[in-house]
CSV table of C-alpha atoms and ligand atoms in Angstrom, one decimal:
chain,number,residue,atom,x,y,z
B,1,UNK,CA,-57.9,91.8,58.8
B,2,UNK,CA,-55.0,90.8,60.9
B,3,UNK,CA,-53.5,93.2,63.2
B,4,UNK,CA,-49.9,92.5,63.8
B,5,UNK,CA,-49.0,92.4,67.5
B,6,UNK,CA,-45.7,92.9,69.0
B,7,UNK,CA,-44.8,90.7,71.8
B,8,UNK,CA,-42.2,91.9,74.1
B,9,UNK,CA,-39.8,89.4,75.5
B,10,UNK,CA,-40.2,89.9,79.3
B,11,UNK,CA,-36.9,91.3,80.6
B,12,UNK,CA,-35.4,89.9,83.7
B,13,UNK,CA,-36.4,92.1,86.6
B,14,UNK,CA,-33.7,94.4,87.8
B,15,UNK,CA,-34.1,96.0,91.1
B,16,UNK,CA,-30.7,96.7,92.4
B,17,UNK,CA,-31.2,100.4,93.2
B,18,UNK,CA,-31.6,101.9,96.6
B,19,UNK,CA,-35.2,102.5,97.7
B,20,UNK,CA,-36.7,105.5,95.9
B,21,UNK,CA,-40.1,107.0,95.2
B,22,UNK,CA,-41.7,107.8,91.9
B,23,UNK,CA,-40.1,111.2,91.8
B,24,UNK,CA,-36.7,109.6,92.0
B,25,UNK,CA,-35.9,110.6,95.5
B,26,UNK,CA,-33.7,108.0,97.2
B,27,UNK,CA,-34.0,106.9,100.8
B,28,UNK,CA,-31.5,105.5,103.2
B,29,UNK,CA,-32.1,101.9,104.2
B,30,UNK,CA,-30.3,102.5,107.5
B,31,UNK,CA,-32.1,105.5,108.9
B,32,UNK,CA,-35.1,107.7,108.2
B,33,UNK,CA,-33.3,110.2,106.1
B,34,UNK,CA,-34.2,110.6,102.5
B,35,UNK,CA,-34.9,112.9,99.6
B,36,UNK,CA,-31.6,112.6,97.7
B,37,UNK,CA,-32.0,113.0,94.0
B,38,UNK,CA,-29.1,110.7,93.2
B,39,UNK,CA,-28.0,107.3,94.4
B,40,UNK,CA,-24.5,108.6,94.6
B,41,UNK,CA,-25.3,111.2,97.3
B,42,UNK,CA,-27.2,108.5,99.2
B,43,UNK,CA,-24.2,106.1,99.0
B,44,UNK,CA,-21.9,108.8,100.3
B,45,UNK,CA,-24.4,109.5,103.2
B,46,UNK,CA,-24.6,105.8,104.0
B,47,UNK,CA,-20.9,105.3,104.1
B,48,UNK,CA,-19.9,108.4,106.0
B,49,UNK,CA,-22.9,108.8,108.5
B,50,UNK,CA,-23.2,105.1,109.3
B,51,UNK,CA,-19.5,104.2,109.3
B,52,UNK,CA,-19.6,102.7,112.8
B,53,UNK,CA,-22.6,100.5,112.1
B,54,UNK,CA,-21.2,99.3,108.8
B,55,UNK,CA,-17.8,98.6,110.4
B,56,UNK,CA,-19.5,96.5,113.1
B,57,UNK,CA,-21.5,94.7,110.4
B,58,UNK,CA,-18.3,93.9,108.4
B,59,UNK,CA,-16.5,92.7,111.5
B,60,UNK,CA,-19.4,90.5,112.6
B,61,UNK,CA,-18.3,86.9,111.9
B,62,UNK,CA,-21.9,85.7,112.0
B,63,UNK,CA,-23.1,87.9,109.2
B,64,UNK,CA,-22.5,87.4,105.5
B,65,UNK,CA,-21.7,90.8,104.0
B,66,UNK,CA,-20.5,92.0,100.6
B,67,UNK,CA,-17.4,94.1,101.5
B,68,UNK,CA,-17.6,96.0,98.3
B,69,UNK,CA,-21.0,97.6,98.7
B,70,UNK,CA,-21.3,96.8,102.5
B,71,UNK,CA,-24.7,95.1,102.2
B,72,UNK,CA,-25.8,92.0,104.1
B,73,UNK,CA,-26.5,88.9,102.1
B,74,UNK,CA,-28.7,86.0,103.3
B,75,UNK,CA,-26.2,83.2,102.5
B,76,UNK,CA,-22.9,82.5,100.8
B,77,UNK,CA,-24.4,81.5,97.5
B,78,UNK,CA,-26.4,84.7,97.2
B,79,UNK,CA,-23.3,86.6,98.1
B,80,UNK,CA,-21.2,85.1,95.3
B,81,UNK,CA,-24.0,85.5,92.8
B,82,UNK,CA,-24.3,89.1,93.8
B,83,UNK,CA,-20.5,89.7,93.5
B,84,UNK,CA,-20.4,88.1,90.1
B,85,UNK,CA,-23.4,90.0,88.8
B,86,UNK,CA,-23.2,93.4,90.4
B,87,UNK,CA,-19.5,93.9,90.8
B,88,UNK,CA,-17.8,91.7,88.2
B,89,UNK,CA,-20.6,92.4,85.6
B,90,UNK,CA,-20.9,88.7,84.7
B,91,UNK,CA,-23.6,86.1,85.0
B,92,UNK,CA,-24.3,84.6,88.3
B,93,UNK,CA,-22.9,81.2,87.3
B,94,UNK,CA,-19.8,82.7,85.6
B,95,UNK,CA,-16.6,80.6,86.0
B,96,UNK,CA,-14.5,83.4,84.6
B,97,UNK,CA,-15.1,87.1,84.5
B,98,UNK,CA,-17.1,87.7,81.4
B,99,UNK,CA,-15.7,91.1,80.7
B,100,UNK,CA,-12.3,92.4,79.6
B,101,UNK,CA,-10.5,93.5,82.7
B,102,UNK,CA,-7.6,95.8,83.3
B,103,UNK,CA,-5.7,95.7,86.5
B,104,UNK,CA,-3.8,98.5,88.2
B,105,UNK,CA,-0.2,97.4,88.8
B,106,UNK,CA,0.0,99.6,91.9
B,107,UNK,CA,-3.2,99.0,93.9
B,108,UNK,CA,-4.6,96.0,92.0
B,109,UNK,CA,-8.0,97.5,91.5
B,110,UNK,CA,-9.9,96.1,88.5
B,111,UNK,CA,-11.1,98.3,85.7
B,112,UNK,CA,-13.4,97.5,82.8
B,113,UNK,CA,-12.2,100.4,80.7
B,114,UNK,CA,-8.6,100.7,79.7
B,115,UNK,CA,-8.6,104.6,79.6
B,116,UNK,CA,-10.1,104.7,83.0
B,117,UNK,CA,-7.2,102.7,84.3
B,118,UNK,CA,-4.7,104.9,82.5
B,119,UNK,CA,-6.1,108.0,84.1
B,120,UNK,CA,-6.4,106.3,87.5
B,121,UNK,CA,-2.7,105.5,87.4
B,122,UNK,CA,-1.8,109.0,86.4
B,123,UNK,CA,-4.0,110.6,89.0
B,124,UNK,CA,-3.3,108.2,91.9
B,125,UNK,CA,0.1,106.7,91.5
B,126,UNK,CA,2.3,109.1,89.5
B,127,UNK,CA,4.5,111.3,91.8
B,128,UNK,CA,2.9,114.6,92.5
B,129,UNK,CA,6.1,116.4,91.7
B,130,UNK,CA,6.1,115.4,88.1
B,131,UNK,CA,4.3,117.8,85.7
B,132,UNK,CA,1.2,115.9,84.9
B,133,UNK,CA,-1.3,116.3,82.1
B,134,UNK,CA,-4.0,113.7,82.3
B,135,UNK,CA,-6.1,112.4,79.4
B,136,UNK,CA,-9.8,112.5,80.2
B,137,UNK,CA,-11.0,108.9,79.8
B,138,UNK,CA,-14.3,110.1,78.4
B,139,UNK,CA,-13.6,112.8,75.9
B,140,UNK,CA,-9.8,112.3,75.6
B,141,UNK,CA,-9.1,116.0,76.3
B,142,UNK,CA,-5.8,116.7,78.1
B,143,UNK,CA,-6.4,118.3,81.5
B,144,UNK,CA,-4.2,119.1,84.5
B,145,UNK,CA,-4.9,117.2,87.7
B,146,UNK,CA,-6.4,120.4,89.3
B,147,UNK,CA,-9.0,120.7,86.5
B,148,UNK,CA,-9.7,117.0,86.2
B,149,UNK,CA,-12.1,116.9,89.2
B,150,UNK,CA,-14.3,119.6,87.7
B,151,UNK,CA,-14.0,118.1,84.3
B,152,UNK,CA,-15.0,114.7,85.5
B,153,UNK,CA,-17.9,116.3,87.3
B,154,UNK,CA,-19.1,117.6,83.9
B,155,UNK,CA,-19.2,114.1,82.5
B,156,UNK,CA,-20.7,112.8,85.8
B,157,UNK,CA,-17.9,110.3,86.0
B,158,UNK,CA,-18.0,110.3,89.8
B,159,UNK,CA,-21.4,108.6,89.8
B,160,UNK,CA,-22.3,105.2,91.3
B,161,UNK,CA,-24.4,104.5,88.2
B,162,UNK,CA,-21.7,105.2,85.7
B,163,UNK,CA,-21.2,102.3,83.2
B,164,UNK,CA,-17.7,101.0,84.0
B,165,UNK,CA,-17.3,99.8,80.4
B,166,UNK,CA,-18.3,102.8,78.2
B,167,UNK,CA,-18.5,105.5,81.0
B,168,UNK,CA,-22.1,106.5,80.1
B,169,UNK,CA,-24.0,107.9,83.1
B,170,UNK,CA,-27.2,105.9,83.8
B,171,UNK,CA,-30.1,107.1,85.8
B,172,UNK,CA,-29.5,104.6,88.7
B,173,UNK,CA,-28.1,101.2,89.2
B,174,UNK,CA,-31.3,99.4,87.9
B,175,UNK,CA,-31.0,101.5,84.7
B,176,UNK,CA,-27.3,100.6,84.6
B,177,UNK,CA,-28.1,96.9,84.9
B,178,UNK,CA,-30.3,97.2,81.8
B,179,UNK,CA,-27.7,99.3,80.0
B,180,UNK,CA,-25.0,96.7,80.7
B,181,UNK,CA,-26.9,94.1,78.6
B,182,UNK,CA,-26.1,96.2,75.5
B,183,UNK,CA,-22.4,95.4,76.0
B,184,UNK,CA,-21.4,92.1,74.4
B,185,UNK,CA,-19.9,89.6,77.0
B,186,UNK,CA,-16.3,88.7,76.6
B,187,UNK,CA,-16.4,84.9,76.1
B,188,UNK,CA,-12.7,84.4,75.4
B,189,UNK,CA,-10.5,81.7,76.7
B,190,UNK,CA,-6.9,82.9,77.4
B,191,UNK,CA,-5.6,79.4,77.9
B,192,UNK,CA,-6.4,78.2,74.3
B,193,UNK,CA,-7.6,81.3,72.5
B,194,UNK,CA,-11.1,79.8,72.1
B,195,UNK,CA,-13.8,82.4,71.6
B,196,UNK,CA,-17.6,82.3,71.2
B,197,UNK,CA,-20.7,84.5,71.4
B,198,UNK,CA,-22.7,82.0,73.3
B,199,UNK,CA,-22.6,81.7,77.1
B,200,UNK,CA,-23.4,78.0,77.2
B,201,UNK,CA,-20.7,77.1,74.7
B,202,UNK,CA,-18.2,79.1,76.8
B,203,UNK,CA,-19.2,77.4,80.0
B,204,UNK,CA,-18.9,73.9,78.4
B,205,UNK,CA,-15.5,74.9,76.9
B,206,UNK,CA,-14.1,76.1,80.2
B,207,UNK,CA,-15.3,72.9,82.0
B,208,UNK,CA,-13.0,71.0,79.7
B,209,UNK,CA,-10.1,72.7,81.3
B,210,UNK,CA,-10.9,71.7,84.8
B,211,UNK,CA,-8.7,68.6,85.2
B,212,UNK,CA,-6.2,69.3,87.9
B,213,UNK,CA,-6.6,67.8,91.3
B,214,UNK,CA,-3.1,68.6,92.5
B,215,UNK,CA,-2.5,72.2,93.7
B,216,UNK,CA,0.4,74.0,92.2
B,217,UNK,CA,3.3,73.9,94.7
B,218,UNK,CA,5.3,76.9,93.6
B,219,UNK,CA,4.6,80.6,94.3
B,220,UNK,CA,1.1,81.0,93.0
B,221,UNK,CA,0.3,84.4,94.6
B,222,UNK,CA,1.6,86.2,91.5
B,223,UNK,CA,-1.0,84.6,89.4
B,224,UNK,CA,-4.0,86.2,91.0
B,225,UNK,CA,-5.2,89.6,91.9
B,226,UNK,CA,-4.5,90.1,95.7
B,227,UNK,CA,-7.6,89.9,97.9
B,228,UNK,CA,-7.9,92.6,100.5
B,229,UNK,CA,-8.5,91.2,104.0
B,230,UNK,CA,-8.0,94.1,106.4
B,231,UNK,CA,-10.9,96.5,107.0
B,232,UNK,CA,-10.1,100.1,107.0
B,233,UNK,CA,-12.2,102.6,109.0
B,234,UNK,CA,-12.4,104.9,106.0
B,235,UNK,CA,-14.3,103.1,103.3
B,236,UNK,CA,-13.9,103.1,99.6
B,237,UNK,CA,-17.3,103.8,98.1
B,238,UNK,CA,-17.9,101.5,95.2
B,239,UNK,CA,-17.6,104.0,92.4
B,240,UNK,CA,-16.6,102.7,89.0
B,241,UNK,CA,-14.1,105.5,88.6
B,242,UNK,CA,-12.1,104.2,91.5
B,243,UNK,CA,-11.9,100.7,90.2
B,244,UNK,CA,-12.9,97.5,92.0
B,245,UNK,CA,-10.9,96.1,94.9
B,246,UNK,CA,-11.4,92.4,95.7
B,247,UNK,CA,-12.8,91.2,99.0
B,248,UNK,CA,-14.8,88.2,100.3
B,249,UNK,CA,-12.1,85.7,99.4
B,250,UNK,CA,-12.8,86.2,95.7
B,251,UNK,CA,-9.7,85.3,93.8
B,252,UNK,CA,-9.3,86.2,90.1
B,253,UNK,CA,-6.6,84.7,87.9
B,254,UNK,CA,-4.7,87.4,86.1
B,255,UNK,CA,-4.0,85.1,83.2
B,256,UNK,CA,-7.5,84.0,82.3
B,257,UNK,CA,-9.9,85.8,84.6
B,258,UNK,CA,-11.0,82.6,86.3
B,259,UNK,CA,-13.0,83.2,89.5
B,260,UNK,CA,-11.9,81.0,92.5
B,261,UNK,CA,-13.7,81.4,95.8
B,262,UNK,CA,-10.8,80.3,98.0
B,263,UNK,CA,-7.0,80.3,97.9
B,264,UNK,CA,-6.9,76.6,97.6
B,265,UNK,CA,-9.1,76.6,94.5
B,266,UNK,CA,-6.9,79.3,93.0
B,267,UNK,CA,-3.9,77.1,93.7
B,268,UNK,CA,-5.5,74.2,91.9
B,269,UNK,CA,-6.4,76.5,89.0
B,270,UNK,CA,-2.9,77.8,88.6
B,271,UNK,CA,-1.8,74.2,87.8
B,272,UNK,CA,-3.8,74.6,84.6
B,273,UNK,CA,-1.4,77.3,83.5
B,274,UNK,CA,1.9,75.9,84.8
B,275,UNK,CA,1.8,72.1,84.3
B,276,UNK,CA,2.1,71.1,80.7
B,277,UNK,CA,-1.2,69.7,79.7
B,278,UNK,CA,-0.9,66.2,78.3
B,279,UNK,CA,-4.0,64.8,76.9
B,280,UNK,CA,-4.3,61.4,75.3
B,281,UNK,CA,-6.7,61.3,72.4
B,282,UNK,CA,-7.6,58.5,70.1
B,283,UNK,CA,-7.1,59.3,66.4
B,284,UNK,CA,-9.3,57.9,63.7
B,285,UNK,CA,-6.9,57.3,60.8
B,286,UNK,CA,-7.1,55.2,57.7
B,287,UNK,CA,-4.1,53.3,56.4
B,288,UNK,CA,-4.3,55.7,53.4
B,289,UNK,CA,-3.3,58.5,55.7
B,290,UNK,CA,-6.7,60.4,55.9
B,291,UNK,CA,-7.8,61.3,59.4
B,292,UNK,CA,-11.4,61.6,60.5
B,293,UNK,CA,-13.2,63.5,63.3
B,294,UNK,CA,-14.7,60.3,64.7
B,295,UNK,CA,-14.9,56.6,64.2
B,296,UNK,CA,-18.2,56.6,62.4
B,297,UNK,CA,-16.7,58.8,59.6
B,298,UNK,CA,-13.7,56.5,59.4
B,299,UNK,CA,-15.8,53.4,59.2
B,300,UNK,CA,-17.9,55.0,56.5
B,301,UNK,CA,-14.7,55.9,54.6
B,302,UNK,CA,-13.4,52.3,54.8
B,303,UNK,CA,-16.7,50.8,53.9
B,304,UNK,CA,-17.1,53.1,50.8
B,305,UNK,CA,-13.6,52.6,49.4
B,306,UNK,CA,-13.0,49.1,50.5
B,307,UNK,CA,-9.9,47.5,48.8
B,308,UNK,CA,-6.7,48.6,50.5
B,309,UNK,CA,-8.5,50.9,52.9
B,310,UNK,CA,-8.7,49.9,56.6
B,311,UNK,CA,-8.6,51.5,59.9
B,312,UNK,CA,-5.1,52.0,61.3
B,313,UNK,CA,-4.3,50.6,64.7
B,314,UNK,CA,-5.1,52.9,67.6
B,315,UNK,CA,-2.9,55.9,67.7
B,316,UNK,CA,-2.5,58.5,70.3
B,317,UNK,CA,-1.2,62.0,70.3
B,318,UNK,CA,-0.3,64.3,73.1
B,319,UNK,CA,-1.4,67.9,73.1
B,320,UNK,CA,0.7,70.4,74.9
B,321,UNK,CA,-0.8,73.7,75.8
B,322,UNK,CA,2.1,76.0,76.4
B,323,UNK,CA,2.0,78.3,79.4
B,324,UNK,CA,1.8,82.0,78.6
B,325,UNK,CA,3.9,84.0,80.9
B,326,UNK,CA,2.0,87.3,81.0
B,327,UNK,CA,-1.0,88.7,79.2
B,328,UNK,CA,-2.2,92.0,78.0
B,329,UNK,CA,-4.4,92.6,81.0
B,330,UNK,CA,-1.9,94.5,83.1
B,331,UNK,CA,-0.8,97.8,81.6
B,332,UNK,CA,2.8,98.5,82.4
B,333,UNK,CA,3.7,101.8,84.0
Q,1,ZN,ZN1,-28.9,106.9,106.7
Q,2,ZN,ZN1,-21.9,94.1,96.8
Q,3,ZN,ZN1,-4.3,101.9,91.3
Q,4,ZN,ZN1,-13.6,114.9,79.3
Q,5,ZN,ZN1,-21.9,101.1,78.9
Q,6,ZN,ZN1,-9.8,77.1,76.6
Q,7,ZN,ZN1,-6.2,81.3,84.9
């Protein structure tokens, strides 16, 4: 008798949570305090009690630190892999953000959930004098701003391990990392509307776009999400409900979500959108008018039909990819 065995595909290890014991008590990595039963409380402790140390760390030119979560990284490569994976919810070699993003028109924070952005705008940016009733991004109930805080508490929306995409509360950030795998990646090219389900196809496709060596000379700042450079004493804890501000020289194109790690790279990238793309391509056409995908197919066609069929002289076409002015990523106020 054969006994069927189930082999589990080993999952990639995820250990992005703060140090904690088996009972789920979290400990601070900066002092001896511990015993918090949530990572959220620990994060608040870390950022409010250790403000001065963290401030010094962020201002220390010799250290490489992720400004979003205020944690030191061994080198630049690890830092950018970390930002792409942990904060942009994409793979570490992502060329573009592999999720749909929604950008706040007022503060430029990035959201991964449209309703969360809508409620953020109502809460944060609408004048306090107007009578406001805000839609809960989780249950869609209409609540007044005074009640929203308590209401959000009920859904545990103010948690650091909240899924920024579907707003489900996970146990901790390691659990969140596992949960995020259940959300399909957004492999969509805004430049040419190409879409796929496979990461490697997407990467190959995007690499075809990288052709510009001349930086765009015009005003390119409006094509990317502003990067924050000044450090404030009062930190913004990296809670999904607050959206994600950009630091560490990470530039993201608002038209296609391309990640550029310097202003200059962003400037080069913008050329892809602005300059008309002219590509010369050889066509494989028979004198009978039929066109083939490649020369082998054309030769086969000519060989098979003989007679009056023969390959037409080389012919070239130009492809123009029109520039799209604005995309759906920014919700108008
Ligand atoms: Zn501490
Ligand atoms: Zn970080
Ligand atoms: Zn905002
Ligand atoms: Zn609700
Ligand atoms: Zn989710
Ligand atoms: Zn494309
Ligand atoms: Zn772009």
